[in-house]
CSV table of C-alpha atoms in Angstrom, one decimal:
chain,number,residue,atom,x,y,z
A,72,UNK,CA,0.0,0.0,0.0
A,73,UNK,CA,2.8,2.5,0.8
A,74,UNK,CA,2.9,5.2,3.3
A,75,UNK,CA,-0.4,7.3,3.4
A,76,UNK,CA,-0.4,11.0,3.8
A,77,UNK,CA,-1.7,10.5,7.3
A,78,UNK,CA,1.5,8.9,8.3
A,79,UNK,CA,3.8,11.5,7.3
A,80,UNK,CA,4.8,14.4,9.7
A,81,UNK,CA,1.9,17.0,9.8
A,82,UNK,CA,2.8,20.2,7.7
A,83,UNK,CA,2.7,22.6,10.6
A,84,UNK,CA,4.0,25.6,8.8
A,85,UNK,CA,1.3,25.3,6.0
A,86,UNK,CA,-1.3,24.7,8.7
A,87,UNK,CA,-0.2,27.9,10.5
A,88,UNK,CA,-0.6,29.9,7.3
A,89,UNK,CA,-3.9,28.4,6.6
A,90,UNK,CA,-4.9,29.3,10.3
A,91,UNK,CA,-4.1,33.0,9.7
A,92,UNK,CA,-6.1,33.2,6.8
A,93,UNK,CA,-9.0,31.3,8.0
A,94,UNK,CA,-9.0,33.6,11.2
A,95,UNK,CA,-9.2,36.7,9.1
A,96,UNK,CA,-12.2,35.4,7.0
A,97,UNK,CA,-13.9,34.1,10.0
A,98,UNK,CA,-13.5,37.2,11.8
A,99,UNK,CA,-14.8,39.3,8.9
A,100,UNK,CA,-18.0,37.2,8.8
A,101,UNK,CA,-19.3,38.6,11.9
A,102,UNK,CA,-17.7,42.0,12.1
A,103,UNK,CA,-20.3,44.0,10.1
A,104,UNK,CA,-23.6,43.4,11.9
A,105,UNK,CA,-23.1,46.0,14.6
A,106,UNK,CA,-22.0,48.6,12.0
A,107,UNK,CA,-25.0,48.4,9.8
A,108,UNK,CA,-26.9,51.5,11.4
A,109,UNK,CA,-23.8,53.6,11.0
A,110,UNK,CA,-23.3,52.6,7.4
A,111,UNK,CA,-27.0,53.4,6.7
A,112,UNK,CA,-26.4,57.1,8.0
A,113,UNK,CA,-23.0,57.5,6.2
A,114,UNK,CA,-24.1,56.3,2.8
A,115,UNK,CA,-27.7,57.9,3.0
A,116,UNK,CA,-29.5,54.5,2.9
A,117,UNK,CA,-33.1,54.9,3.9
A,118,UNK,CA,-34.2,51.2,4.3
A,119,UNK,CA,-32.7,48.8,7.0
A,120,UNK,CA,-33.7,45.9,4.8
A,121,UNK,CA,-31.2,47.3,2.0
A,122,UNK,CA,-28.3,47.7,4.3
A,123,UNK,CA,-29.1,44.2,5.6
A,124,UNK,CA,-27.9,42.9,2.3
A,125,UNK,CA,-24.4,43.4,3.4
A,126,UNK,CA,-24.8,40.4,5.7
A,127,UNK,CA,-27.5,38.5,3.6
A,128,UNK,CA,-25.5,38.9,0.3
A,129,UNK,CA,-22.3,37.6,2.1
A,130,UNK,CA,-24.2,34.5,3.4
A,131,UNK,CA,-25.9,33.9,0.0
A,132,UNK,CA,-22.6,33.8,-1.8
A,133,UNK,CA,-20.8,31.5,0.8
A,134,UNK,CA,-23.8,29.2,0.9
A,135,UNK,CA,-23.8,28.9,-2.9
A,136,UNK,CA,-20.2,28.3,-3.2
A,137,UNK,CA,-19.5,25.9,-0.3
A,138,UNK,CA,-21.1,22.9,-2.0
A,139,UNK,CA,-18.7,23.4,-5.0
A,140,UNK,CA,-15.7,23.4,-2.5
A,141,UNK,CA,-15.5,19.6,-2.6
A,142,UNK,CA,-14.8,19.9,-6.5
A,143,UNK,CA,-12.3,22.7,-6.0
A,144,UNK,CA,-10.5,21.0,-3.3
A,145,UNK,CA,-10.2,17.7,-5.4
A,146,UNK,CA,-9.2,19.3,-8.7
A,147,UNK,CA,-6.7,22.0,-7.5
A,148,UNK,CA,-3.6,21.9,-5.3
A,149,UNK,CA,-4.2,23.3,-1.8
A,150,UNK,CA,-1.4,25.8,-2.3
A,151,UNK,CA,-2.9,27.3,-5.5
A,152,UNK,CA,-6.4,27.2,-4.2
A,153,UNK,CA,-5.7,29.0,-1.0
A,154,UNK,CA,-3.5,31.6,-2.7
A,155,UNK,CA,-6.3,32.3,-5.2
A,156,UNK,CA,-8.9,32.5,-2.3
A,157,UNK,CA,-6.8,34.9,-0.4
A,158,UNK,CA,-6.3,37.1,-3.6
A,159,UNK,CA,-10.0,37.1,-4.1
A,160,UNK,CA,-10.7,38.0,-0.5
A,161,UNK,CA,-8.1,40.6,-0.4
A,162,UNK,CA,-9.5,42.4,-3.3
A,163,UNK,CA,-13.0,42.4,-1.9
A,164,UNK,CA,-11.6,43.7,1.4
A,165,UNK,CA,-9.9,46.6,-0.6
A,166,UNK,CA,-13.1,47.3,-2.4
A,167,UNK,CA,-15.2,47.5,0.8
A,168,UNK,CA,-12.5,49.7,2.7
A,169,UNK,CA,-12.4,52.5,0.0
A,170,UNK,CA,-16.0,52.0,-1.4
A,171,UNK,CA,-17.3,55.5,-2.5
A,172,UNK,CA,-21.0,54.2,-2.3
A,173,UNK,CA,-23.2,51.4,-1.4
A,174,UNK,CA,-23.1,49.5,-4.5
A,175,UNK,CA,-19.4,49.2,-4.6
A,176,UNK,CA,-19.6,48.3,-0.7
A,177,UNK,CA,-21.9,45.4,-1.3
A,178,UNK,CA,-19.9,44.2,-4.3
A,179,UNK,CA,-16.8,44.2,-2.2
A,180,UNK,CA,-18.6,42.0,0.5
A,181,UNK,CA,-19.6,39.4,-2.1
A,182,UNK,CA,-16.2,39.2,-3.6
A,183,UNK,CA,-15.0,38.8,0.1
A,184,UNK,CA,-17.4,35.9,0.5
A,185,UNK,CA,-16.3,34.3,-2.8
A,186,UNK,CA,-12.7,34.2,-1.3
A,187,UNK,CA,-13.5,33.1,2.1
A,188,UNK,CA,-16.1,30.3,1.3
A,189,UNK,CA,-13.4,27.9,0.7
A,190,UNK,CA,-11.2,28.6,3.6
A,191,UNK,CA,-13.0,26.4,6.1
A,192,UNK,CA,-13.5,23.4,4.1
A,193,UNK,CA,-9.9,23.6,2.7
A,194,UNK,CA,-8.4,23.8,6.3
A,195,UNK,CA,-10.5,21.1,7.6
A,196,UNK,CA,-9.6,18.7,4.8
A,197,UNK,CA,-5.8,19.5,5.2
A,198,UNK,CA,-6.3,18.7,9.0
A,199,UNK,CA,-7.9,15.4,8.2
A,200,UNK,CA,-5.2,14.3,5.8
A,201,UNK,CA,-2.3,15.5,7.9
A,202,UNK,CA,-3.2,13.8,11.3
A,203,UNK,CA,-4.1,10.1,12.1
A,204,UNK,CA,-7.6,9.4,13.3
A,205,UNK,CA,-6.6,8.9,16.8
A,206,UNK,CA,-5.0,12.3,17.0
A,207,UNK,CA,-7.7,14.3,15.1
A,208,UNK,CA,-9.5,15.4,18.0
A,209,UNK,CA,-6.7,17.5,19.3
A,210,UNK,CA,-6.0,18.9,15.8
A,211,UNK,CA,-9.7,19.6,15.1
A,212,UNK,CA,-9.9,21.3,18.6
A,213,UNK,CA,-7.4,23.8,17.5
A,214,UNK,CA,-9.4,24.3,14.2
A,215,UNK,CA,-12.3,25.0,16.3
A,216,UNK,CA,-10.4,27.6,18.5
A,217,UNK,CA,-10.2,29.6,15.1
A,218,UNK,CA,-13.6,28.7,13.7
A,219,UNK,CA,-15.4,29.9,17.0
A,220,UNK,CA,-13.2,32.6,18.4
A,221,UNK,CA,-12.9,34.6,15.3
A,222,UNK,CA,-16.6,35.3,14.7
A,223,UNK,CA,-17.3,35.4,18.5
A,224,UNK,CA,-14.9,38.4,19.2
A,225,UNK,CA,-16.3,40.2,16.0
A,226,UNK,CA,-19.3,42.0,17.6
A,227,UNK,CA,-17.1,43.2,20.6
A,228,UNK,CA,-14.5,44.4,18.3
A,229,UNK,CA,-16.9,46.0,15.9
A,230,UNK,CA,-19.0,47.8,18.7
A,231,UNK,CA,-15.8,49.4,20.0
A,232,UNK,CA,-14.7,50.5,16.5
A,233,UNK,CA,-18.2,51.8,15.4
A,234,UNK,CA,-18.5,53.8,18.7
A,235,UNK,CA,-15.0,55.4,18.6
A,236,UNK,CA,-13.9,55.4,14.9
A,237,UNK,CA,-15.3,55.2,11.3
A,238,UNK,CA,-16.9,52.0,10.2
A,239,UNK,CA,-14.4,51.7,7.4
A,240,UNK,CA,-11.7,50.8,9.9
A,241,UNK,CA,-13.4,47.4,10.1
A,242,UNK,CA,-12.1,46.7,6.6
A,243,UNK,CA,-9.0,48.8,7.0
A,244,UNK,CA,-7.7,46.5,9.7
A,245,UNK,CA,-8.5,43.4,8.0
A,246,UNK,CA,-6.7,44.5,4.7
A,247,UNK,CA,-3.2,44.3,6.1
A,248,UNK,CA,-3.8,41.0,7.8
A,249,UNK,CA,-5.1,39.5,4.7
A,250,UNK,CA,-2.2,40.6,2.7
A,251,UNK,CA,0.2,39.2,5.2
A,252,UNK,CA,-1.6,36.0,5.0
A,253,UNK,CA,-1.4,36.1,1.2
A,254,UNK,CA,2.4,36.8,1.3
A,255,UNK,CA,3.0,34.0,3.8
A,256,UNK,CA,0.9,31.6,1.5
A,257,UNK,CA,3.0,32.5,-1.8
A,258,UNK,CA,6.3,32.5,0.1
A,259,UNK,CA,5.9,29.3,2.4
A,260,UNK,CA,2.9,27.2,1.5
A,261,UNK,CA,3.4,23.8,0.2
A,262,UNK,CA,1.1,21.1,-1.3
A,263,UNK,CA,0.0,18.4,1.1
A,264,UNK,CA,-3.1,17.0,-0.6
A,265,UNK,CA,-3.5,14.9,-3.7
A,266,UNK,CA,-4.9,16.3,-6.7
A,267,UNK,CA,-7.2,14.7,-9.4
A,268,UNK,CA,-6.5,16.5,-12.6
A,269,UNK,CA,-9.5,14.4,-14.2
A,270,UNK,CA,-11.9,15.7,-11.8
A,271,UNK,CA,-14.9,17.3,-13.6
A,272,UNK,CA,-17.9,19.4,-12.4
A,273,UNK,CA,-21.6,18.8,-13.4
A,274,UNK,CA,-22.9,22.1,-14.7
A,275,UNK,CA,-26.5,21.4,-14.1
A,276,UNK,CA,-25.7,20.3,-10.5
A,277,UNK,CA,-24.1,23.9,-10.0
A,278,UNK,CA,-27.2,25.5,-11.3
A,279,UNK,CA,-29.5,23.5,-9.2
A,280,UNK,CA,-27.3,24.0,-6.0
A,281,UNK,CA,-27.1,27.8,-6.6
A,282,UNK,CA,-31.0,28.1,-7.1
A,283,UNK,CA,-31.6,25.7,-4.3
A,284,UNK,CA,-29.3,27.0,-1.5
A,285,UNK,CA,-29.5,30.5,-2.8
A,286,UNK,CA,-33.3,30.5,-2.7
A,287,UNK,CA,-33.7,29.0,0.7
A,288,UNK,CA,-30.9,31.2,2.2
A,289,UNK,CA,-32.5,34.4,0.6
A,290,UNK,CA,-35.9,33.4,1.7
A,291,UNK,CA,-35.2,32.7,5.2
A,292,UNK,CA,-32.9,35.6,5.7
A,293,UNK,CA,-35.6,38.0,4.5
A,294,UNK,CA,-38.3,36.6,6.8
A,295,UNK,CA,-37.5,38.8,9.7
A,296,UNK,CA,-37.7,42.0,7.6
A,297,UNK,CA,-40.5,41.1,5.2
A,298,UNK,CA,-42.6,38.3,7.0
A,299,UNK,CA,-43.6,34.8,5.8
A,300,UNK,CA,-46.3,36.0,3.6
A,301,UNK,CA,-44.3,38.4,1.4
A,302,UNK,CA,-44.5,37.3,-2.3
A,303,UNK,CA,-40.7,37.3,-2.9
A,304,UNK,CA,-40.0,35.4,0.4
A,305,UNK,CA,-42.4,32.8,-0.5
A,306,UNK,CA,-41.4,32.4,-4.2
A,307,UNK,CA,-37.7,32.2,-3.1
A,308,UNK,CA,-38.6,29.4,-0.6
A,309,UNK,CA,-40.6,27.5,-3.1
A,310,UNK,CA,-38.1,27.7,-5.8
A,311,UNK,CA,-35.3,26.9,-3.3
A,312,UNK,CA,-37.1,23.9,-1.9
A,313,UNK,CA,-37.9,22.3,-5.4
A,314,UNK,CA,-34.5,23.0,-6.9
A,315,UNK,CA,-33.0,21.6,-3.8
A,316,UNK,CA,-34.8,18.4,-4.0
A,317,UNK,CA,-33.9,18.2,-7.7
A,318,UNK,CA,-30.2,18.8,-6.8
A,319,UNK,CA,-30.2,15.9,-4.2
A,320,UNK,CA,-31.8,13.6,-6.6
A,321,UNK,CA,-29.3,14.4,-9.1
A,322,UNK,CA,-26.3,14.0,-6.9
A,323,UNK,CA,-27.6,10.3,-6.1
A,324,UNK,CA,-27.7,9.4,-9.8
A,325,UNK,CA,-24.9,10.8,-11.4
A,326,UNK,CA,-21.4,9.2,-11.4
A,327,UNK,CA,-19.4,12.3,-10.2
A,328,UNK,CA,-21.6,14.5,-8.0
A,329,UNK,CA,-20.3,18.0,-6.8
A,330,UNK,CA,-21.6,17.1,-3.2
A,331,UNK,CA,-21.5,13.3,-2.7
A,332,UNK,CA,-24.4,12.6,-0.7
A,333,UNK,CA,-23.4,8.8,-0.6
A,334,UNK,CA,-21.5,9.9,2.6
A,335,UNK,CA,-24.8,9.6,4.6
A,336,UNK,CA,-24.6,5.9,3.9
A,337,UNK,CA,-21.9,6.1,6.8
A,338,UNK,CA,-24.1,5.9,10.0
A,339,UNK,CA,-21.9,7.9,12.3
A,340,UNK,CA,-21.5,10.6,9.7
A,341,UNK,CA,-25.1,10.9,9.1
A,342,UNK,CA,-26.0,11.0,12.7
A,343,UNK,CA,-23.2,13.5,13.4
A,344,UNK,CA,-24.5,15.7,10.5
A,345,UNK,CA,-28.1,15.6,11.7
A,346,UNK,CA,-26.9,16.6,15.3
A,347,UNK,CA,-24.8,19.5,14.1
A,348,UNK,CA,-27.7,20.7,12.1
A,349,UNK,CA,-30.0,20.7,15.0
A,350,UNK,CA,-27.4,22.2,17.3
A,351,UNK,CA,-26.6,24.8,14.8
A,352,UNK,CA,-30.1,26.0,14.8
A,353,UNK,CA,-29.9,26.4,18.7
A,354,UNK,CA,-26.6,27.9,18.6
A,355,UNK,CA,-27.0,30.6,16.0
A,356,UNK,CA,-30.5,31.5,17.2
A,357,UNK,CA,-29.0,32.1,20.7
A,358,UNK,CA,-26.6,34.3,19.3
A,359,UNK,CA,-29.3,36.6,18.0
A,360,UNK,CA,-31.7,36.4,20.9
A,361,UNK,CA,-29.2,37.2,23.6
A,362,UNK,CA,-28.0,40.5,22.0
A,363,UNK,CA,-31.7,41.3,21.4
A,364,UNK,CA,-32.4,41.2,24.9
A,365,UNK,CA,-29.2,43.0,26.2
A,366,UNK,CA,-29.6,46.0,23.6
A,367,UNK,CA,-33.5,46.3,22.9
A,368,UNK,CA,-34.8,45.3,26.3
A,369,UNK,CA,-31.9,46.5,28.6
A,370,UNK,CA,-30.9,49.4,26.3
A,371,UNK,CA,-27.2,48.4,26.7
A,372,UNK,CA,-25.0,49.8,24.0
A,373,UNK,CA,-23.5,47.6,21.2
A,374,UNK,CA,-20.0,47.8,22.5
A,375,UNK,CA,-21.1,47.0,26.1
A,376,UNK,CA,-23.3,44.2,25.1
A,377,UNK,CA,-20.4,42.9,23.0
A,378,UNK,CA,-18.2,42.8,26.2
A,379,UNK,CA,-21.1,40.8,28.0
A,380,UNK,CA,-20.9,38.2,25.4
A,381,UNK,CA,-17.1,38.1,25.3
A,382,UNK,CA,-16.5,35.7,28.3
A,383,UNK,CA,-18.6,33.2,26.3
A,384,UNK,CA,-16.4,33.6,23.3
A,385,UNK,CA,-13.3,33.4,25.4
A,386,UNK,CA,-14.6,30.1,27.1
A,387,UNK,CA,-15.3,28.5,23.9
A,388,UNK,CA,-11.8,29.4,22.5
A,389,UNK,CA,-10.1,28.0,25.5
A,390,UNK,CA,-12.3,24.8,25.6
A,391,UNK,CA,-11.9,23.9,21.9
A,392,UNK,CA,-8.4,22.5,22.1
A,393,UNK,CA,-9.2,21.0,25.4
A,394,UNK,CA,-12.4,19.3,24.0
A,395,UNK,CA,-10.3,18.0,21.3
A,396,UNK,CA,-7.9,16.2,23.7
A,397,UNK,CA,-10.9,14.9,25.7
A,398,UNK,CA,-12.3,13.4,22.4
A,399,UNK,CA,-9.0,11.7,21.7
A,400,UNK,CA,-9.2,10.0,25.2
A,401,UNK,CA,-13.0,9.5,25.7
A,402,UNK,CA,-14.5,9.7,22.4
A,403,UNK,CA,-17.6,11.7,21.3
A,404,UNK,CA,-20.7,10.4,23.1
A,405,UNK,CA,-19.6,11.4,26.7
A,406,UNK,CA,-18.7,14.9,25.8
A,407,UNK,CA,-21.8,15.5,23.5
A,408,UNK,CA,-24.2,14.3,26.3
A,409,UNK,CA,-22.5,16.5,28.9
A,410,UNK,CA,-22.3,19.5,26.5
A,411,UNK,CA,-25.9,19.2,25.6
A,412,UNK,CA,-27.0,18.8,29.1
A,413,UNK,CA,-25.2,22.0,30.2
A,414,UNK,CA,-26.5,23.8,27.1
A,415,UNK,CA,-30.1,22.6,27.9
A,416,UNK,CA,-29.8,24.0,31.6
A,417,UNK,CA,-28.4,27.2,30.4
A,418,UNK,CA,-31.1,27.6,27.7
A,419,UNK,CA,-33.7,27.0,30.3
A,420,UNK,CA,-32.2,29.8,32.6
A,421,UNK,CA,-32.1,32.2,29.5
A,422,UNK,CA,-35.8,31.5,29.0
A,423,UNK,CA,-36.5,33.0,32.3
A,424,UNK,CA,-34.8,36.5,31.8
A,425,UNK,CA,-36.4,39.4,33.5
A,426,UNK,CA,-36.3,43.2,32.7
A,427,UNK,CA,-34.0,43.7,35.8
A,428,UNK,CA,-31.9,40.5,35.4
A,429,UNK,CA,-28.4,41.3,36.8
A,430,UNK,CA,-25.3,41.6,34.6
A,431,UNK,CA,-23.8,38.6,36.5
A,432,UNK,CA,-26.8,36.3,35.8
A,433,UNK,CA,-26.8,37.4,32.0
A,434,UNK,CA,-23.1,36.8,31.5
A,435,UNK,CA,-22.8,33.7,33.5
A,436,UNK,CA,-25.8,32.0,32.0
A,437,UNK,CA,-24.7,33.0,28.3
A,438,UNK,CA,-21.0,31.9,29.1
A,439,UNK,CA,-22.3,28.5,30.5
A,440,UNK,CA,-24.4,28.1,27.3
A,441,UNK,CA,-21.3,28.6,25.2
A,442,UNK,CA,-19.3,26.2,27.4
A,443,UNK,CA,-21.8,23.5,26.8
A,444,UNK,CA,-21.8,24.2,22.9
A,445,UNK,CA,-17.9,23.9,22.9
A,446,UNK,CA,-18.1,20.1,23.9
A,447,UNK,CA,-20.5,19.2,21.1
A,448,UNK,CA,-19.8,20.5,17.5
A,449,UNK,CA,-16.2,19.5,16.8
A,450,UNK,CA,-16.2,16.0,18.6
A,451,UNK,CA,-19.4,14.8,16.7
A,452,UNK,CA,-18.1,16.3,13.5
A,453,UNK,CA,-14.6,14.8,13.7
A,454,UNK,CA,-16.2,11.3,14.9
A,455,UNK,CA,-18.4,11.5,11.7
A,456,UNK,CA,-15.6,12.6,9.3
A,457,UNK,CA,-13.4,9.6,10.9
A,458,UNK,CA,-15.8,7.1,9.4
A,459,UNK,CA,-15.5,8.5,5.9
A,460,UNK,CA,-12.8,7.2,3.4
A,461,UNK,CA,-10.3,9.9,2.5
A,462,UNK,CA,-11.9,10.2,-0.9
A,463,UNK,CA,-14.9,11.6,0.6
A,464,UNK,CA,-13.3,14.0,3.0
A,465,UNK,CA,-13.9,17.0,0.8
A,466,UNK,CA,-17.6,16.1,0.3
A,467,UNK,CA,-18.1,15.4,4.1
A,468,UNK,CA,-16.7,18.7,5.0
A,469,UNK,CA,-18.6,20.6,2.3
A,470,UNK,CA,-21.8,18.8,3.4
A,471,UNK,CA,-21.3,19.9,6.9
A,472,UNK,CA,-20.5,23.4,6.1
A,473,UNK,CA,-23.3,23.8,3.9
A,474,UNK,CA,-25.8,22.1,6.1
A,475,UNK,CA,-24.9,24.4,9.1
A,476,UNK,CA,-25.0,27.5,7.1
A,477,UNK,CA,-28.5,26.7,5.7
A,478,UNK,CA,-29.9,25.4,9.1
A,479,UNK,CA,-28.4,28.3,11.1
A,480,UNK,CA,-30.2,30.7,8.7
A,481,UNK,CA,-33.5,28.6,8.9
A,482,UNK,CA,-33.3,28.3,12.7
A,483,UNK,CA,-32.6,32.0,13.2
A,484,UNK,CA,-35.5,33.0,10.9
A,485,UNK,CA,-38.0,30.7,12.6
A,486,UNK,CA,-37.1,31.7,16.2
A,487,UNK,CA,-37.0,35.3,15.4
A,488,UNK,CA,-40.3,35.0,13.7
A,489,UNK,CA,-41.7,33.3,16.9
A,490,UNK,CA,-40.2,36.0,19.1
A,491,UNK,CA,-41.9,38.9,17.0
A,492,UNK,CA,-45.3,36.9,16.9
A,493,UNK,CA,-45.2,36.5,20.7
A,494,UNK,CA,-44.0,39.9,21.4
A,495,UNK,CA,-46.9,41.3,19.3
A,496,UNK,CA,-49.5,39.1,20.8
A,497,UNK,CA,-48.1,40.1,24.3
A,498,UNK,CA,-48.1,43.7,23.6
A,499,UNK,CA,-51.6,43.8,22.3
A,500,UNK,CA,-52.6,42.0,25.6
A,501,UNK,CA,-50.9,44.4,27.8
A,502,UNK,CA,-52.1,47.3,26.2
A,503,UNK,CA,-55.7,46.1,26.4
A,504,UNK,CA,-55.3,45.9,30.2
A,505,UNK,CA,-54.1,49.6,30.5
A,506,UNK,CA,-56.5,52.6,30.9
A,507,UNK,CA,-56.1,54.6,27.7
A,508,UNK,CA,-56.0,57.9,29.7
A,509,UNK,CA,-52.8,56.6,31.5
A,510,UNK,CA,-51.0,55.3,28.3
A,511,UNK,CA,-48.1,57.7,28.4
A,512,UNK,CA,-45.0,57.5,26.3
A,513,UNK,CA,-43.1,56.0,29.2
A,514,UNK,CA,-45.8,53.5,29.6
A,515,UNK,CA,-45.8,52.3,25.9
A,516,UNK,CA,-42.0,51.9,26.1
A,517,UNK,CA,-42.4,49.8,29.3
A,518,UNK,CA,-45.0,47.6,27.4
A,519,UNK,CA,-42.8,47.3,24.3
A,520,UNK,CA,-39.9,46.2,26.5
A,521,UNK,CA,-42.2,43.6,28.4
A,522,UNK,CA,-43.6,42.4,25.2
A,523,UNK,CA,-40.2,41.8,23.5
A,524,UNK,CA,-38.9,40.1,26.7
A,525,UNK,CA,-41.8,37.6,26.5
A,526,UNK,CA,-41.0,37.0,22.9
A,527,UNK,CA,-37.3,36.3,23.8
A,528,UNK,CA,-38.2,34.1,26.7
A,529,UNK,CA,-40.6,31.9,24.6
A,530,UNK,CA,-38.2,31.7,21.9
A,531,UNK,CA,-35.5,30.3,24.2
A,532,UNK,CA,-38.0,27.7,25.4
A,533,UNK,CA,-38.4,26.6,21.8
A,534,UNK,CA,-34.5,26.5,21.5
A,535,UNK,CA,-34.6,24.2,24.6
A,536,UNK,CA,-36.8,21.8,22.9
A,537,UNK,CA,-34.5,21.7,19.9
A,538,UNK,CA,-31.4,21.1,22.4
A,539,UNK,CA,-33.3,18.2,23.9
A,540,UNK,CA,-33.7,16.7,20.3
A,541,UNK,CA,-29.9,16.9,19.9
A,542,UNK,CA,-29.4,15.3,23.4
A,543,UNK,CA,-31.7,12.5,22.6
A,544,UNK,CA,-29.9,11.9,19.3
A,545,UNK,CA,-26.6,12.1,21.0
A,546,UNK,CA,-27.4,9.0,23.0
A,547,UNK,CA,-26.9,7.0,19.7
A,548,UNK,CA,-23.3,8.2,19.0
A,549,UNK,CA,-20.7,5.5,18.6
A,550,UNK,CA,-17.2,5.9,18.5
A,551,UNK,CA,-15.6,5.0,15.2
A,552,UNK,CA,-12.9,2.4,15.2
A,553,UNK,CA,-10.0,4.5,14.1
A,554,UNK,CA,-7.9,1.2,13.8
A,555,UNK,CA,-10.0,0.1,10.8
A,556,UNK,CA,-8.0,0.3,7.6
A,557,UNK,CA,-11.0,1.5,5.8
A,558,UNK,CA,-10.4,5.0,6.9
A,559,UNK,CA,-7.0,5.2,5.1
A,560,UNK,CA,-6.8,7.0,1.6
A,561,UNK,CA,-5.7,3.7,-0.2
A,562,UNK,CA,-8.8,1.8,0.8
A,563,UNK,CA,-12.0,1.5,-1.1
A,564,UNK,CA,-14.9,3.9,0.0
A,565,UNK,CA,-17.2,1.4,1.8
A,566,UNK,CA,-18.9,1.9,5.2
A,567,UNK,CA,-16.8,0.9,8.3
A,568,UNK,CA,-18.1,-0.6,11.4
A,569,UNK,CA,-18.5,1.5,14.5
A,570,UNK,CA,-17.8,0.3,18.1
A,571,UNK,CA,-19.4,1.8,21.2
A,572,UNK,CA,-17.6,4.3,23.0
């Protein structure tokens, strides 16, 4: 058989260069949300739904391109792919930093997304082929440090910059970092993955993928602003759903799919993917609901609210490599069950927020929730990918990234809609019980606060139910037998057996 790539010394320098690029792109993903109101004023944009496209458009481009990452990683060398991605990302960052108007700014954001969309899947694939299965937990834990910490610190950093400087600094500080990453990649990066020059891409699959994922992401991203009954939202969701079904059927029928869904024949990968999807819904929605409470109910500034969320981000960053080591020693099931129990308890506590809940209660509960989340995602994903043959690694990582992107968008849209619906109903009920002659402006503001709080609390209860679903599924996780030769690159792509943890 010869020596596999997994038996060679890991390319630490190449991984370090990739980590720098990935950190920059992941940080960029969450920087802009807090800055949208300032951008509206500076560029004379009247409609919030218009400026929201800076976030929605970024998500759309990423969601459309991630499924194709499996082909790109298979067809092109990791060095040339990373350098190309960094060039595109750097160009987009420069466009955004010096944009004279909104059109150029949104174009720059979409170019950024085109470059960054391949970063996560590429880095994860290199990690998979560079480390043997029994050491992947630790390695993927370090990857999780970048994947989790960068977007988590984004709102805090963004809030500080927006309050004290111009929003353009958000891009101007990213630009030199991306240039440094690009220079390092050109100077020192090497090729560590095999390339299939004969790989081809199915054009119809690309069209169906673009329409399917693009339609769903646009529809669900627009729900919070336009509502479920909006014609464009409904049309996007219907077209997205139909074309996504057609895309899935085609991937199962053609010989060389761009997203090989036959990875779901491997039971632990399939289970890990489902748990990750369910968990992503709860995680992303929590990242929306908590700031909504802190800023809209409590009236805390964006920077201060970002500071309140920062301990949770720090805990997740610290725990990620620790969780990786624990995964290598104990396997995924114990970690996932403990993590989901902690997440469920903290979500329940967040469903009982009050108008005067103390800062200590908010920070502690949110940090506890992030601690629980940190014990779930990377262990189950690593265990699932361990069961795949190396030929399916690009497809497995692309599936996971796409599924989490779409499910996070859907979950956020659904829970925000629930929050708004409950808040509206509660507000009408509270107003009905107030004497109109005493309905002052301050009373109306208090009613609005109480109504929104009721919506947030109820949405966290729904998130708790979602957490419980993930917890039940985690009971069926089995640790993949990494000693099985089928996980090696040289072995045929057939399902391997799993042993209990």
